[in-house]
Amino acid sequence: MQQTLPRTYLILVGYLADGRQENKEKLVDGCLYVKDNTGIIPCELLHFELDWLDSLFVFPSWSYIPQTDQSAAGYLEILVDPVPVSAPKEVLHSIPVTSPVPAEPLLTSRIPCKKRSKFTVAGELTRLGPLLHVHHKTFFFLFLKCFASAVCAPVLVQKPSQLLWHRVFQLGHRYTITGLSMSSMKKSGQTMFVTSASSCLLPYCAEQVREQPLNSASQGESTQSSSLETAEQLSCSLQLGAEEERPRPTKESKIISYVGFVTKVLNVQAGLFLLDDQVCLCLAYQPLLNSAQGLRPGACVELIDVHLLQKPLASFPFTVLGACLNSMVVLKSFSRLSTPYQPLAPSGNLCLQLLFRFSLGMPLYLWLVSLLETFEERFSCFFGRRRLLSSMHQNPGAAEKFLVPLLQARVPEREEARDIYNEILSKIHQCPLQKYLTLNPPCQAPSLSAVCRVAEQKSWEGFSPSQLLSPLEAQHMGTQELNRRLAWSYCTLSAESFQPQLILLGVLRVSSRSSSLLLQDKSSALRCVISRKDGSPFAQTALIGSLLQVENYQLVVERFFKTDFPSWEHLENLEHVREKKTSVYVQFYLEDVQVLYAAEEQIQKGLRSGNSSSLRNKKDGSATSELETPEAKMRKLEDPKADTGRDENCQGGPGSPRTTSCVSHLFLVTQKEGLMPRNYQLPAEGDKEAHELQRSFQATVLWLGRPQLWSHPRETGDLLELEETGCDGKGGVMQQEALLLFMGRSLRWFPFLHVDGLYRFTVPCCSDLEVFYKLCSPPVPATFLSRPSCPLCLLVQDSWHLEHETWISSLPEHQLTALSVLTGMDQRTASIPEVLSSSFTGSLVSFCGEIVERTLCASPKNEKPPGHPKQTGTLLSRDHSVKLSISAAPGSPVGVDIYITATYLQYLRGLLPGAKILFQNLERKISRFHNVYCTYIASSCVSILSLPASHLPFPFSPAGEATSPSLVFLSSLRPQLQNVAQAQILCHLSCVLTVCLQWVCSLCSCIFKEGRCTRHNPPCPSQTGVRQASARVLVEDGTGEAVVLCRNEHVAAVLGLSLLEWEAVQNCVQTRGSVCIQHGEAPGTGCLEEPEDLVACYLRSLCRSPLICRPILLDFSLDRKPSKILQPAPVQLRNFRCGEVEFVSRVGPRLSLLCLKVEEVGQDALCYLNSQRMSRTSSSC
């Protein structure tokens, strides 16, 4: 609650002055000051007389108003008229005057008049313009009206000693001005009266004036044709324009007068004030009244001829009163509240600069102010207000880099200045506030906390668990499978998903707690995944601490459920949702990033070393600033606590001066392991944490060359280690293998460290070249340091700074020659077909591929989940695993499955369908069905090489949408039987082998009969059953045969039943519990059946029908768990008949396939698909 001003009983004595000293006319702005021989202080008065100037007064009632900045001086508010100490001055006697009616011909026609003739004009003040400051000169206009008519004469006041007249004038009062001359504008030809140094302002008194005939004052030479210097400078410099006319219908603003109280200062730099808690006063289109002195909450103001704009911006909550150059703002009373004074910035006001530069109308200006306010609030705590809002032609600030492209997209920059003299002097009113159109904000840049909140809201809008599952699949799922499929899903949002479009802004940080990249502002932090379009991993350490702008991105909302739905029929009942949580992160490409404020000058060095495409540059400025030392860089990281304990070898004694030298060492990463809890302990840890696992990761590196000593961190960067040793061409680069262990705050380097990358560790404030070896554990004798076979284990210190230099593939040829000895040590990346090959012998594999599908499944019962049982951080149950189906290439049928336990998933982001991933050090396994798959283990690591396409995944997809499978022959699957992930065949359905329809318990999968589970020992409490169906059919395509296992809804498609017919058959099965038939196989190989059952007889007759044998288009995958494990068999000759034609083909043993989709094939589609197959066959031959 605001308090009233405290009262102090002090009497102030001083002179009233206008700022000029000793008759020297310096730049004055029309402000008043109280001075004595000890100092001078600005003041504000509600009433002022010209004869008060330079007179001694006693100020009986006044208030001192401090600034919000305590280090700057405030000003005085004079509450009552001061008491003069000396007698008032005498008034002049009778003066000859010219009223505005006789003066009008002088202004409208070129009547000859004497050179340098002077006029005295009297009239009633009808309009008083604001004080204008242009090119170090200050002036204003006023208009005097004839006493008996509406004729007005414009007068320009520009002499510094006369600027205080602006405080004397009051509308409706009559005045006399002496010593006026005439001048005209070159461009428009408009004429006006101009005051001279001898001009005087007097109150009009009929007894003291006598009217002068016009002809006696207008004889002589022609009027001066040269324009005023001030007028020309004003016309060329001051740009107060309106928004460009739109073809859409616009609104016309109303001109009104208003009296109200200031209740809040919305933005003094933008000239926005709130009146009476309901109306916004905008003073941006005219110079702010006395630099906003007196405009504090509680002050009363009178507005004359201001524009009323109703809802100019859709998101702005107030009606706006806009003051143009023809408006008047009069301070009627001071505030009694103890609110400080917020001064207007005299220069560098970005709001007003952009307003004039782009000639913005009120709607766009309010939108600009809202963007700038949010921008300053979010990031001033990181960089300071001056750095953000600085505006220099050669080096624009961060806010200007952000706002200018947005305004350029809406309004082009005006090359010609607006003729504001025509706006001020024209009889027909013209100003930027006359016409407007309600603007819907084109884009928004909210805080990151608001982004996360809105993203979570959008992910739940209209969401239902039933959307995650196909009804045809869900009705056949048991309770455990159903709830597991609902446990983890996601949706993606782009900038266009928000209205208006959402722009992401944030400072790039890296967290040592989560070892993840962050975009951060004052409100919150948003985790991010950054990739590069050229397929190389993101490693730009120079971007840490930089302010980034991203417009093209994917906002991912991971949703986690804990549910207990009995069956699919209860999915609409949300009472079964026990808990739901979300995790939000963003992923984008580095090429789509605009750096608004660069933390390091080293970005340009990174571009020269092979990263030239990593940043998007704009025309209006470069992203460079002074390079900071590594120690200063640390303070920009998430952890605020600085590392005070440096190694004793790298610091001087208590009395020694602090050194700026540093030691750096170049190294190549040959292997990187994943982040996980390990049984390591940080040094100097207490017994309390002795038994807790520590999050860590380790990397195998090769030290290249010798450590280098630098006098300052700015000097590092050149690869001198490679230049020195690569000249002789014999010895190569001196190398030493080491194992780097990252724990504690050094975990922040995890997102930047990648295999085949050249990096440099810099130890600040150190001059010991042996620091990297003295910290090794166990200590290494100096005689063994040069031996390549000597292993080193080094704990990376918190104060060390990591810097990415380049990739080994980007080195010049002569440096690659020096590193030729390392080619045999690189970790090889295999292809997926190589991994699946039976000749592959490695246990740890590395390969890259595209995620086709992501499925949550139960962990094997015989496997214990890694990690501590009390480990927190994961939102999935520890007994869950995720299966990633990886394809070698988009649309390729060759793929492999990767299983990752939930414990590791908390450190992995970006594993979405459509993403291309580099997997390293996975464990290759072979199942009992001879299927090759991989598992993620402690030494594994992943890197996101490319992001999913913008259209993938679909909004409420739990796993992602697979691409269209390729059309193949059955014979082509024989050499790659284990490699098929998903494919499509055009085949002929030969016969149905078995059909089994069951009604099973949703909990235990036992037969469910007559509404109860048939399990008795122990009894099952379930009261819900689900339908399940399976069928085995034989298909052939002329090149081979296959047995296809169909489940649930695919059984109806194979049998050719409609939905109503299939529903009727399943209803008949509910009373029986199970119905099975076998057809076309030897006895004993199928399922047992009841011969007298009517449903079984119907199914058997249906299977024998010739309508079953027809061409179909079958999407399939390999049946990885067939009922019989296929044994190698020789190729045999088989007879096939097509109508009257019989032909012979070589076929192998029957394949076991799993049906994914069945489509009926019409005659036209059959001809087209056959032609496609034939053309593909001929091209392969």
Coordinates of C-alpha atoms in Angstrom, one line a residue, residues 472-675:
L472 CA -9.4 -52.4 -32.4
E473 CA -6.2 -53.0 -30.5
A474 CA -7.3 -51.9 -27.1
Q475 CA -10.3 -54.2 -26.8
H476 CA -8.0 -57.2 -27.0
M477 CA -5.5 -56.1 -24.3
G478 CA -5.2 -57.4 -20.8
T479 CA -5.1 -55.1 -17.8
Q480 CA -1.3 -55.1 -17.5
E481 CA -0.6 -54.5 -21.2
L482 CA -3.3 -51.9 -21.4
N483 CA -2.0 -49.8 -18.5
R484 CA 1.6 -50.2 -19.6
R485 CA 0.7 -48.9 -23.0
L486 CA -0.8 -45.8 -21.4
A487 CA 2.1 -45.2 -19.0
W488 CA 4.2 -43.2 -21.4
S489 CA 3.2 -41.0 -24.3
Y490 CA 4.2 -37.7 -25.8
C491 CA 3.1 -34.9 -28.1
T492 CA 5.1 -32.3 -30.0
L493 CA 4.3 -28.6 -30.5
S494 CA 5.8 -26.2 -32.9
A495 CA 5.8 -22.4 -33.0
E496 CA 2.6 -22.5 -35.1
S497 CA 0.8 -24.6 -32.5
F498 CA 0.5 -21.4 -30.4
Q499 CA -1.7 -18.4 -31.1
P500 CA 0.0 -16.1 -31.7
Q501 CA 3.2 -17.8 -32.9
L502 CA 5.6 -18.4 -30.0
I503 CA 9.3 -17.4 -30.2
L504 CA 11.7 -19.1 -27.8
L505 CA 14.3 -16.9 -26.0
G506 CA 16.7 -18.1 -23.5
V507 CA 20.3 -18.1 -22.2
L508 CA 22.1 -21.3 -23.0
R509 CA 23.2 -22.9 -19.8
V510 CA 24.3 -26.4 -18.9
S511 CA 23.3 -28.1 -15.6
S512 CA 25.8 -30.1 -13.7
R513 CA 22.9 -31.6 -11.8
S514 CA 21.1 -33.1 -14.8
S515 CA 24.0 -32.9 -17.3
S516 CA 21.6 -31.4 -19.8
L517 CA 21.5 -28.3 -21.9
L518 CA 19.1 -25.6 -20.7
L519 CA 17.5 -22.5 -22.0
Q520 CA 17.0 -20.2 -19.0
D521 CA 15.5 -16.9 -18.1
K522 CA 14.6 -15.3 -14.9
S523 CA 11.5 -17.4 -14.4
S524 CA 12.6 -20.9 -15.2
A525 CA 14.8 -23.2 -17.3
L526 CA 13.8 -25.4 -20.2
R527 CA 15.8 -28.5 -21.1
C528 CA 16.8 -28.6 -24.7
V529 CA 18.3 -31.0 -27.3
I530 CA 20.4 -29.3 -30.0
S531 CA 21.4 -31.0 -33.3
R532 CA 23.0 -29.9 -36.5
K533 CA 21.7 -30.3 -40.0
D534 CA 25.0 -31.7 -41.3
G535 CA 24.6 -34.7 -39.0
S536 CA 27.5 -33.8 -36.6
P537 CA 26.8 -33.7 -32.9
F538 CA 26.4 -30.3 -31.1
A539 CA 29.6 -29.4 -29.4
Q540 CA 29.8 -25.6 -29.4
T541 CA 31.0 -24.8 -25.9
A542 CA 31.5 -21.2 -26.9
L543 CA 27.7 -20.7 -26.9
I544 CA 27.4 -21.3 -23.1
G545 CA 26.0 -18.1 -21.6
S546 CA 24.8 -16.7 -24.9
L547 CA 21.3 -15.3 -25.4
L548 CA 19.6 -17.4 -28.2
Q549 CA 16.5 -16.9 -30.2
V550 CA 14.8 -19.9 -31.8
E551 CA 11.7 -19.7 -34.0
N552 CA 11.8 -23.2 -35.6
Y553 CA 11.7 -25.8 -32.9
Q554 CA 9.8 -28.8 -31.5
L555 CA 8.5 -28.5 -28.0
V556 CA 8.1 -32.1 -26.7
V557 CA 5.8 -32.9 -23.8
E558 CA 6.4 -36.3 -22.3
R559 CA 3.3 -37.6 -20.4
F560 CA 3.5 -40.2 -17.7
F561 CA 0.5 -42.1 -16.3
K562 CA -0.1 -44.4 -13.4
T563 CA -3.5 -46.0 -14.1
D564 CA -5.5 -49.1 -13.1
F565 CA -8.0 -49.5 -15.9
P566 CA -9.6 -52.9 -15.8
S567 CA -10.2 -53.0 -19.5
W568 CA -10.6 -50.8 -22.6
E569 CA -14.3 -50.2 -21.8
H570 CA -13.3 -48.1 -18.8
L571 CA -10.9 -45.7 -20.6
E572 CA -13.4 -42.8 -20.5
N573 CA -13.6 -43.1 -16.7
L574 CA -10.7 -40.9 -15.4
E575 CA -11.2 -42.2 -11.9
H576 CA -8.7 -44.9 -12.8
V577 CA -6.0 -42.4 -13.4
R578 CA -4.0 -42.4 -10.2
E579 CA -1.2 -40.0 -11.1
K580 CA -0.2 -38.0 -14.2
K581 CA 3.0 -36.0 -14.7
T582 CA 4.7 -34.3 -17.5
S583 CA 8.2 -33.5 -18.6
V584 CA 8.8 -30.7 -21.1
Y585 CA 11.9 -30.1 -23.3
V586 CA 12.6 -28.4 -26.6
Q587 CA 14.7 -29.6 -29.5
F588 CA 16.0 -27.6 -32.5
Y589 CA 18.8 -27.3 -35.0
L590 CA 21.8 -25.1 -34.3
E591 CA 21.4 -23.6 -37.8
D592 CA 18.0 -22.2 -36.7
V593 CA 19.5 -20.3 -33.8
Q594 CA 20.0 -16.5 -33.8
V595 CA 22.6 -15.3 -31.2
L596 CA 21.2 -12.1 -29.7
Y597 CA 24.0 -11.7 -27.2
A598 CA 27.3 -13.6 -27.5
A599 CA 29.0 -14.6 -24.3
E600 CA 32.3 -15.2 -26.1
E601 CA 34.2 -13.8 -29.1
Q602 CA 35.3 -17.4 -29.7
I603 CA 32.2 -18.1 -31.7
Q604 CA 33.9 -16.8 -34.8
K605 CA 36.9 -19.0 -34.1
G606 CA 34.6 -21.9 -33.9
L607 CA 33.1 -21.0 -37.3
R608 CA 36.6 -20.9 -38.9
S609 CA 37.4 -24.4 -37.5
G610 CA 34.7 -26.2 -39.5
N611 CA 31.5 -25.0 -37.9
S612 CA 30.7 -22.3 -40.4
S613 CA 27.1 -23.3 -40.9
S614 CA 26.3 -23.5 -37.2
L615 CA 24.9 -20.0 -36.7
R616 CA 22.4 -18.0 -38.6
N617 CA 23.6 -14.4 -39.1
K618 CA 21.4 -11.4 -39.7
K619 CA 22.1 -8.2 -41.6
D620 CA 21.7 -5.8 -38.7
G621 CA 24.6 -6.8 -36.5
S622 CA 27.1 -9.3 -35.5
A623 CA 27.1 -11.5 -32.4
T624 CA 30.4 -10.6 -30.8
S625 CA 31.5 -9.3 -27.5
E626 CA 34.5 -9.3 -25.2
L627 CA 35.8 -12.7 -24.4
E628 CA 35.4 -13.7 -20.8
T629 CA 37.9 -15.7 -18.8
P630 CA 37.1 -19.3 -17.9
E631 CA 36.5 -18.2 -14.3
A632 CA 34.0 -15.6 -15.3
K633 CA 32.4 -18.2 -17.6
M634 CA 31.8 -20.5 -14.7
R635 CA 29.7 -17.9 -13.0
K636 CA 27.4 -18.1 -16.0
L637 CA 26.6 -21.7 -15.4
E638 CA 23.7 -22.9 -13.5
D639 CA 25.5 -23.6 -10.3
P640 CA 26.0 -20.3 -8.6
K641 CA 28.7 -21.4 -6.2
A642 CA 32.2 -20.8 -7.4
D643 CA 34.9 -23.3 -6.9
T644 CA 37.2 -21.9 -4.2
G645 CA 39.5 -24.9 -3.9
R646 CA 42.0 -25.0 -6.7
D647 CA 44.9 -27.4 -6.8
E648 CA 47.8 -26.3 -4.7
N649 CA 50.1 -26.5 -7.7
C650 CA 48.1 -23.9 -9.6
Q651 CA 47.9 -21.1 -7.1
G652 CA 50.3 -18.8 -5.3
G653 CA 50.7 -18.2 -1.7
P654 CA 48.5 -15.9 0.4
G655 CA 50.6 -12.9 -0.4
S656 CA 51.3 -13.6 -4.1
P657 CA 49.4 -11.7 -6.8
R658 CA 46.8 -13.5 -8.7
T659 CA 48.1 -14.7 -12.1
T660 CA 46.2 -14.6 -15.3
S661 CA 48.2 -17.3 -17.0
C662 CA 46.7 -20.6 -17.8
V663 CA 47.7 -24.1 -19.0
S664 CA 45.9 -25.9 -21.7
H665 CA 46.1 -29.4 -23.2
L666 CA 44.7 -30.7 -26.5
F667 CA 43.1 -34.1 -26.7
L668 CA 41.1 -36.3 -28.9
V669 CA 38.0 -38.3 -27.7
T670 CA 38.1 -41.9 -28.7
Q671 CA 35.4 -43.3 -26.5
K672 CA 32.6 -41.9 -24.3
E673 CA 30.4 -43.8 -21.9
G674 CA 27.0 -42.9 -20.7
L675 CA 25.9 -40.9 -17.7

